Coordinates of C-alpha atoms in Angstrom, one line a residue:
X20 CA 53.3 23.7 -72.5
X21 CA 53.7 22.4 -75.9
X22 CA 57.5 20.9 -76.8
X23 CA 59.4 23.0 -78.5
X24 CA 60.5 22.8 -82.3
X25 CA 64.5 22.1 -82.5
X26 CA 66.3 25.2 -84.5
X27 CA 68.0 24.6 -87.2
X28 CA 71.0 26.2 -87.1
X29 CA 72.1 28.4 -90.0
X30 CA 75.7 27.2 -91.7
X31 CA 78.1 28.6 -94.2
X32 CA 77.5 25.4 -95.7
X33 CA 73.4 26.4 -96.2
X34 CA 74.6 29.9 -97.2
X35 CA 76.8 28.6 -100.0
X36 CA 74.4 26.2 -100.8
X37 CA 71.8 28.6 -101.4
X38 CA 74.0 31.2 -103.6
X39 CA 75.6 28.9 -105.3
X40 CA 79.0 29.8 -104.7
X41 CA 81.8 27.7 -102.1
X42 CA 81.6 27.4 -98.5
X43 CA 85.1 29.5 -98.1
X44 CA 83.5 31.8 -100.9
X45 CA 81.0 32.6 -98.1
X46 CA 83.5 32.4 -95.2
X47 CA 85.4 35.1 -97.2
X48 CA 82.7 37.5 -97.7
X49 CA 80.8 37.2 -94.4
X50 CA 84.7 37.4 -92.3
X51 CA 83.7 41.2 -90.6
X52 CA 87.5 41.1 -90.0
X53 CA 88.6 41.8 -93.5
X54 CA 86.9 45.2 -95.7
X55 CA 83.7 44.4 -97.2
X56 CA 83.7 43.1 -100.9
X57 CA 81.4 45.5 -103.3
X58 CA 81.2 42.5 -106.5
X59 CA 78.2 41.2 -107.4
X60 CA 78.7 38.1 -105.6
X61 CA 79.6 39.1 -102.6
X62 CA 76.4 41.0 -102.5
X63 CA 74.0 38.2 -103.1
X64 CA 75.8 36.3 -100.7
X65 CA 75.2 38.6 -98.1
X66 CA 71.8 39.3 -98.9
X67 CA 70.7 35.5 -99.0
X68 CA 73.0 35.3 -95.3
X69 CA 70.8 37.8 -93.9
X70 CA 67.5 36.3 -95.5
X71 CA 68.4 32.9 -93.7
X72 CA 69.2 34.5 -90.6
X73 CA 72.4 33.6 -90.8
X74 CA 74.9 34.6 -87.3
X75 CA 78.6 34.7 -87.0
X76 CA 80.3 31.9 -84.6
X77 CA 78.3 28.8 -83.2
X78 CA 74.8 30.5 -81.7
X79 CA 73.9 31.1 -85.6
X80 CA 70.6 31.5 -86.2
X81 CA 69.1 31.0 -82.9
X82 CA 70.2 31.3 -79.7
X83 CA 70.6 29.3 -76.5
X84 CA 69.4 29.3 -73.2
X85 CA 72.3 29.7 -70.5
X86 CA 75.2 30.3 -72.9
X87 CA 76.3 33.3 -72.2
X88 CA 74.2 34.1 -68.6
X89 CA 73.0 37.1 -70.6
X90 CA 69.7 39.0 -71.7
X91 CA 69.6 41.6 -74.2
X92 CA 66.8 44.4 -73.4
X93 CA 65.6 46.7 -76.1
X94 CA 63.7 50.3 -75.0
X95 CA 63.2 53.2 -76.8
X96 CA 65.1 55.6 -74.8
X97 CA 66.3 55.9 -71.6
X98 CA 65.8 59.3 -70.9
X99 CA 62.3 58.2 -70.5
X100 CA 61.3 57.1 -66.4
X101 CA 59.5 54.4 -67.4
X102 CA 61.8 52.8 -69.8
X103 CA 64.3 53.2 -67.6
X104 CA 62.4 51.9 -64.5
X105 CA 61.3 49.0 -66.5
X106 CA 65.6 48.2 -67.5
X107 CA 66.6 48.8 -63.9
X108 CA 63.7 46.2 -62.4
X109 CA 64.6 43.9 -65.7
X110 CA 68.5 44.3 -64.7
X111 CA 67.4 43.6 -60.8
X112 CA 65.5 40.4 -61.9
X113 CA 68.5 38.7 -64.4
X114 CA 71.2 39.3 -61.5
X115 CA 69.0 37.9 -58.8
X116 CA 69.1 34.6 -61.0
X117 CA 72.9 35.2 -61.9
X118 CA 72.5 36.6 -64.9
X119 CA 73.6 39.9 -66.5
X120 CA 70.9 42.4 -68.3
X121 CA 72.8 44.3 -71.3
X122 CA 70.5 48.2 -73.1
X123 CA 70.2 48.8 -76.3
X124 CA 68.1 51.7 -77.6
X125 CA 66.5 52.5 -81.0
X126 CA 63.5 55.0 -80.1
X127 CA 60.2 54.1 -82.1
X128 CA 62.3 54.1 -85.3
X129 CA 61.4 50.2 -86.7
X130 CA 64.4 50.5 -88.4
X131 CA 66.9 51.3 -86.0
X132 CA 65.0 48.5 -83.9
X133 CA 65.9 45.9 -85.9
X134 CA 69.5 47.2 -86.4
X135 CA 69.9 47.3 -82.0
X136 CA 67.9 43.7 -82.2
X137 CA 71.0 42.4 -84.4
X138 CA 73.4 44.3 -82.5
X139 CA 72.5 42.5 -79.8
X140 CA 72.1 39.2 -80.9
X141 CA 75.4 39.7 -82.1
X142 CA 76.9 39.2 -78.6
X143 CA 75.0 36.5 -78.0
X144 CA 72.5 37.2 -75.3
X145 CA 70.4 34.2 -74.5
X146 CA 67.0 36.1 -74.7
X147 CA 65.8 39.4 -75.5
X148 CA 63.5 41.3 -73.6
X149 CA 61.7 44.3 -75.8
X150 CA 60.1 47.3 -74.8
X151 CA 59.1 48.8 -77.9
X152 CA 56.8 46.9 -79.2
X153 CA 54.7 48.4 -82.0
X154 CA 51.1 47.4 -83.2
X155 CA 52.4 48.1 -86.7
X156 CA 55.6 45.9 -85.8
X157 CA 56.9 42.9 -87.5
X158 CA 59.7 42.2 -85.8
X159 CA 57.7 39.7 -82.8
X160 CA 57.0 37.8 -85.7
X161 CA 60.4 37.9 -87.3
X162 CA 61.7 36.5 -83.8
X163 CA 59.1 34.0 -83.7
X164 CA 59.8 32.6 -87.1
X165 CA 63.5 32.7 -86.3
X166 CA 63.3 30.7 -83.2
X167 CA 64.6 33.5 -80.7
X168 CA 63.9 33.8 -77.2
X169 CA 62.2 36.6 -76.3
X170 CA 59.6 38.4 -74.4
X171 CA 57.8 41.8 -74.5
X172 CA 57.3 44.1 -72.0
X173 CA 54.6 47.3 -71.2
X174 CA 53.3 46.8 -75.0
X175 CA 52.2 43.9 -76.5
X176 CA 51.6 42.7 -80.5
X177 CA 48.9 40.0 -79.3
X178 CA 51.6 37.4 -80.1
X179 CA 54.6 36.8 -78.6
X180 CA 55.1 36.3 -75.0
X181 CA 54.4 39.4 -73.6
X182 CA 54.0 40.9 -69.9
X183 CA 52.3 44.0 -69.0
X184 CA 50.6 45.9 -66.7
X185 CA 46.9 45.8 -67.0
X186 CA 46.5 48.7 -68.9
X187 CA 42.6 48.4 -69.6
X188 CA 42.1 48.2 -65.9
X189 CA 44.2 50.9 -65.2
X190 CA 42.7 53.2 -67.4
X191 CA 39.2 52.2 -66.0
X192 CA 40.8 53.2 -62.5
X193 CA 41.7 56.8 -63.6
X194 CA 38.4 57.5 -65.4
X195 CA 36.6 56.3 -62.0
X196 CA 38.3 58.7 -59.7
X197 CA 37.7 61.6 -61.5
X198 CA 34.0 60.3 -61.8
X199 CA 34.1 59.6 -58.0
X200 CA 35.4 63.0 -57.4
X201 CA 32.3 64.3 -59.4
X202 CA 33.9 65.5 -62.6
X203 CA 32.1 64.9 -65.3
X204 CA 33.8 67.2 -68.3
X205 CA 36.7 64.9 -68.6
X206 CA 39.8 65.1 -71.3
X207 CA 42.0 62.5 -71.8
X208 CA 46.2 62.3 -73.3
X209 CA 46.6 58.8 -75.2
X210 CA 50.4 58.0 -76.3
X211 CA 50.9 56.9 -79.7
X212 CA 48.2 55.1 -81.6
X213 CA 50.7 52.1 -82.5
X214 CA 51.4 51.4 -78.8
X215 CA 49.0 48.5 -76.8
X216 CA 49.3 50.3 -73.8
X217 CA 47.9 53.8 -75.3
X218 CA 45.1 52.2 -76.9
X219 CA 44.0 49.8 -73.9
X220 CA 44.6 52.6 -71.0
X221 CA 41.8 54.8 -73.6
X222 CA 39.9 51.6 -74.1
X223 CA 39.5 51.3 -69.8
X224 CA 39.0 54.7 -69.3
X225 CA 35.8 54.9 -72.0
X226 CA 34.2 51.9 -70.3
X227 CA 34.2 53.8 -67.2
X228 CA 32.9 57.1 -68.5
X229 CA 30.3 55.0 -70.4
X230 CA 29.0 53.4 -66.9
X231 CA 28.7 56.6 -65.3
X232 CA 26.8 57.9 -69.0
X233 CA 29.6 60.6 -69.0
X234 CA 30.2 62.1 -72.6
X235 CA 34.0 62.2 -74.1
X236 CA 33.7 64.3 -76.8
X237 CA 36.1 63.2 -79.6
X238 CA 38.1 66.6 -79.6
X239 CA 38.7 65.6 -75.9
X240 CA 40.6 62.9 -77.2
X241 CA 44.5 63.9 -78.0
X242 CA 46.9 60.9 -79.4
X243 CA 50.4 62.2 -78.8
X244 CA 54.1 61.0 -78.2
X245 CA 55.0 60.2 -74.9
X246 CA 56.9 63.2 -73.8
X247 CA 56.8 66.1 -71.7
X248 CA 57.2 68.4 -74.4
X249 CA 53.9 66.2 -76.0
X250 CA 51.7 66.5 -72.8
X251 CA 52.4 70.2 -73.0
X252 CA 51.3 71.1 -76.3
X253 CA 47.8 68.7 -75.5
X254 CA 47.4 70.6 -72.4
X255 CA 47.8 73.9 -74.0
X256 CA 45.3 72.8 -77.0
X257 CA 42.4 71.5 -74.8
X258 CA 42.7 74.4 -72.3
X259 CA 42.9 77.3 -74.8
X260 CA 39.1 78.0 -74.8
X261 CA 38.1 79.3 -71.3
X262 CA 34.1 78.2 -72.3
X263 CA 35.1 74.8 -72.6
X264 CA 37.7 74.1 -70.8
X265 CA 37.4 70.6 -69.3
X266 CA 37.9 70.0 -65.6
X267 CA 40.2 66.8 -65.3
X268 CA 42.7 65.1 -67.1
X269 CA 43.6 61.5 -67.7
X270 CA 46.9 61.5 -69.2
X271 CA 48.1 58.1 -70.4
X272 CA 51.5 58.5 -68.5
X273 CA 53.5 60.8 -65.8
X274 CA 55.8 62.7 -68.7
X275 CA 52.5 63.7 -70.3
X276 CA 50.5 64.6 -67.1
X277 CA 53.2 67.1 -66.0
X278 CA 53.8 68.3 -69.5
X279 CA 49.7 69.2 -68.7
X280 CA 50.7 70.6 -65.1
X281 CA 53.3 73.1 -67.3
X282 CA 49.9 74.1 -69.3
X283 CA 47.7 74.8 -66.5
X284 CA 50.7 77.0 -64.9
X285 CA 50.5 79.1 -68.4
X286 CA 46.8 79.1 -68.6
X287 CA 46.8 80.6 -64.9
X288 CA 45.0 77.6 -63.7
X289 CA 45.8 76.0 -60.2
X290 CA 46.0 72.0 -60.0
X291 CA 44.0 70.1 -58.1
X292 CA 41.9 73.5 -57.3
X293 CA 40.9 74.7 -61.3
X294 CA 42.2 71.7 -62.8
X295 CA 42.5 67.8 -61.7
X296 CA 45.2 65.8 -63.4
X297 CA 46.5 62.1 -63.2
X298 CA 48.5 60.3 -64.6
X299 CA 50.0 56.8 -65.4
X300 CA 53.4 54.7 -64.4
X301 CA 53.5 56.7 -61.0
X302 CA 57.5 57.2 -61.5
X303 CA 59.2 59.0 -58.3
X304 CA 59.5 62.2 -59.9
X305 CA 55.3 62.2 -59.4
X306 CA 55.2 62.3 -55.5
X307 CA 57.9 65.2 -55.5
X308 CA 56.1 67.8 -57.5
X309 CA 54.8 70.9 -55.9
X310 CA 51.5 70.0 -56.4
X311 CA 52.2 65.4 -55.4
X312 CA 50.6 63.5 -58.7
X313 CA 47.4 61.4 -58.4
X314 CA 49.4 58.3 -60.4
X315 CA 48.4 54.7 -61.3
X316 CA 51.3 52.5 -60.3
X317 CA 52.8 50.0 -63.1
X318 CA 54.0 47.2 -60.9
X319 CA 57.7 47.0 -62.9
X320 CA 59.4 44.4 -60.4
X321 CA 56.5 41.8 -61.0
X322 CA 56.6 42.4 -64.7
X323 CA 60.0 42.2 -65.0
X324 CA 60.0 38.4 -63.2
X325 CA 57.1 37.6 -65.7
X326 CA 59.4 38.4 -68.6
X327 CA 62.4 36.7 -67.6
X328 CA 60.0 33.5 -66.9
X329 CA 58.7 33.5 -70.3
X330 CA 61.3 33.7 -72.3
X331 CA 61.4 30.6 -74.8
X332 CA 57.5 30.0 -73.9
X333 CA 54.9 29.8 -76.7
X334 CA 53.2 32.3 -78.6
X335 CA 50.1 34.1 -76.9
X336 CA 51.0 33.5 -73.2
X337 CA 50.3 36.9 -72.1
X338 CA 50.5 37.7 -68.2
X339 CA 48.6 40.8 -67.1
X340 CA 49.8 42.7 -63.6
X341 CA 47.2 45.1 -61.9
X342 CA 48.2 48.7 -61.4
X343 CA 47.1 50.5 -58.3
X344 CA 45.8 54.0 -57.8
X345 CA 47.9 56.6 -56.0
X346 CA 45.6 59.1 -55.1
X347 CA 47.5 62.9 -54.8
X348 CA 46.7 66.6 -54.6
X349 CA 46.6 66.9 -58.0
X350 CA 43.1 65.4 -58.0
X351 CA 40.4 66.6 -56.0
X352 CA 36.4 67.1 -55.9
X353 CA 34.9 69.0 -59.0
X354 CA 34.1 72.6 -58.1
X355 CA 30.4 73.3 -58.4

């Protein structure tokens, strides 16, 4: 592994320097303790403070290792399972090495990302851990520059440290049980375009259908959110024409794969018998449905140890951990 750069620690000495003004000039304005000042000044000191990547108290603008025993994890939401799985085997992981994991949320709002990044950065956590990685995203490379620990989980930029689950290979397992179960008109539920997993799990499942010389038909392709509410109104669009109606579903994770079960119950169609579905993450929630959900399992636990291992580790170590199919009754042979 390659050494290291030292960080350079931000000052109010290289603040002042840098707008001109005196170091208790800069002490004055950046004090959080007293009301803001709206001058001119003040402003521009601010402004070249936050350019620098200047922090409050000693951890400035890096942070490090073991100070505080503390990691800071980022998710979207944690109404969503698999966010919340992901936190609660992160969590596990820090306080099996004596360490404490601390949420912060921002949904896939880039801005509000980098607002819960500072906030917790602010209570100077030793690492971050993010879950809401965007391909669109310049953040990773914001904390790269800046010298910050950190590690991404489930998605991935192609640059920072990142673990995952093996997203391409799970996707290629979904795709082959339907195959194996001898469907062959096959619709498939991406997440959001901007998300690594979404675009690898659709990446896995086409090299399967293209080994078996099945067709996917490009308006049997849906990019949606995440949600149940998302694999709902997908389900309900590919299943509203009875002449073309396909027989299985891959939906890129478990929300969106029951919001499909909630269409098929509309469309009068019964799953597993009229209609195959699977989905992705295999949350708890999947083996408890009426009709049990065929799932590929993200392996959160081994992940979460692979994230907490390479924080602080050079860009483009990327660890990939292989999902397993759960075959259910919500998959079954093709009706002839």
């Amino acid at each position: 592994m390659d050494e290291q750069p030292e960080r350079h620690v931000v000052t109010l000495k290289d603040v002042a320097a840098a707008s001109g003004v005196s170091i208790s000039t800069v002490s004055r304005v950046l004090d959080d303790r007293t009301p803001p000042s709206r001058s001119s000044t003040a402003e521009k000191v601010r402004r070249i403070a936050d350019e620098l990547g200047y922090r409050r108290n000693m951890f400035a603008s890096g942070l490090r290792r073991g100070a505080t025993g503390t990691i800071g994890v980022l998710v979207p939401r944690l109404t969503d399972h698999v966010m919340a799985l992901m936190y609660e085997a992160i969590e596990r992981t820090a306080r099996s090495r004596g360490s404490f994991a601390v949420v912060a949320t921002c949904g896939d709002d880039p801005a509000e990302e980098r607002r819960a990044t500072e906030t917790l950065l602010d209570r100077n956590v030793d690492g971050l851990v993010l879950a809401t990685a965007r391909l669109d995203d310049t953040l990773p490379a914001s904390l790269r520059e800046r010298g910050i620990p950190h590690a991404l989980v489930l998605r991935t930029d192609g640059v920072s440290p990142s673990a995952l689950g093996d997203d391409e290979a799970g996707g290629y397992f979904a795709a082959r049980h339907l195959i194996d179960l001898g469907h062959r008109e096959i619709a498939i539920i991406t997440g959001p375009w901007f998300t690594s997993s979404a675009r690898d799990r659709l990446a896995g499942a086409r090299r399967a259908l293209d080994e078996a010389g099945v067709v996917l038909p490009e308006d049997r392709v849906v990019s949606t959110g995440y949600g149940i509410e998302s694999g709902n109104l997908a389900g309900r669009e590919l299943l509203a024409d009875k002449a073309s109606r396909p027989t299985a579903v891959f939906a890129a994770n478990d929300n969106l794969a029951i919001g499909v079960v909630a269409a098929a119950s509309a469309a009068r169609l019964g799953v597993g018998a009229d209609l195959s579905i699977i989905g992705y993450n295999d949350i708890p929630l999947a083996a408890m449905l009426p009709v049990p959900l065929t799932s590929v399992r993200t392996p959160f636990d081994q992940i979460a140890v692979s994230a907490l291992d390479m924080l602080g580790s050079p860009a483009g170590s990327i660890t990939r951990a292989l999902p397993t199919l759960i075959p259910r009754a919500s998959t079954a042979a093709v009706r002839r």
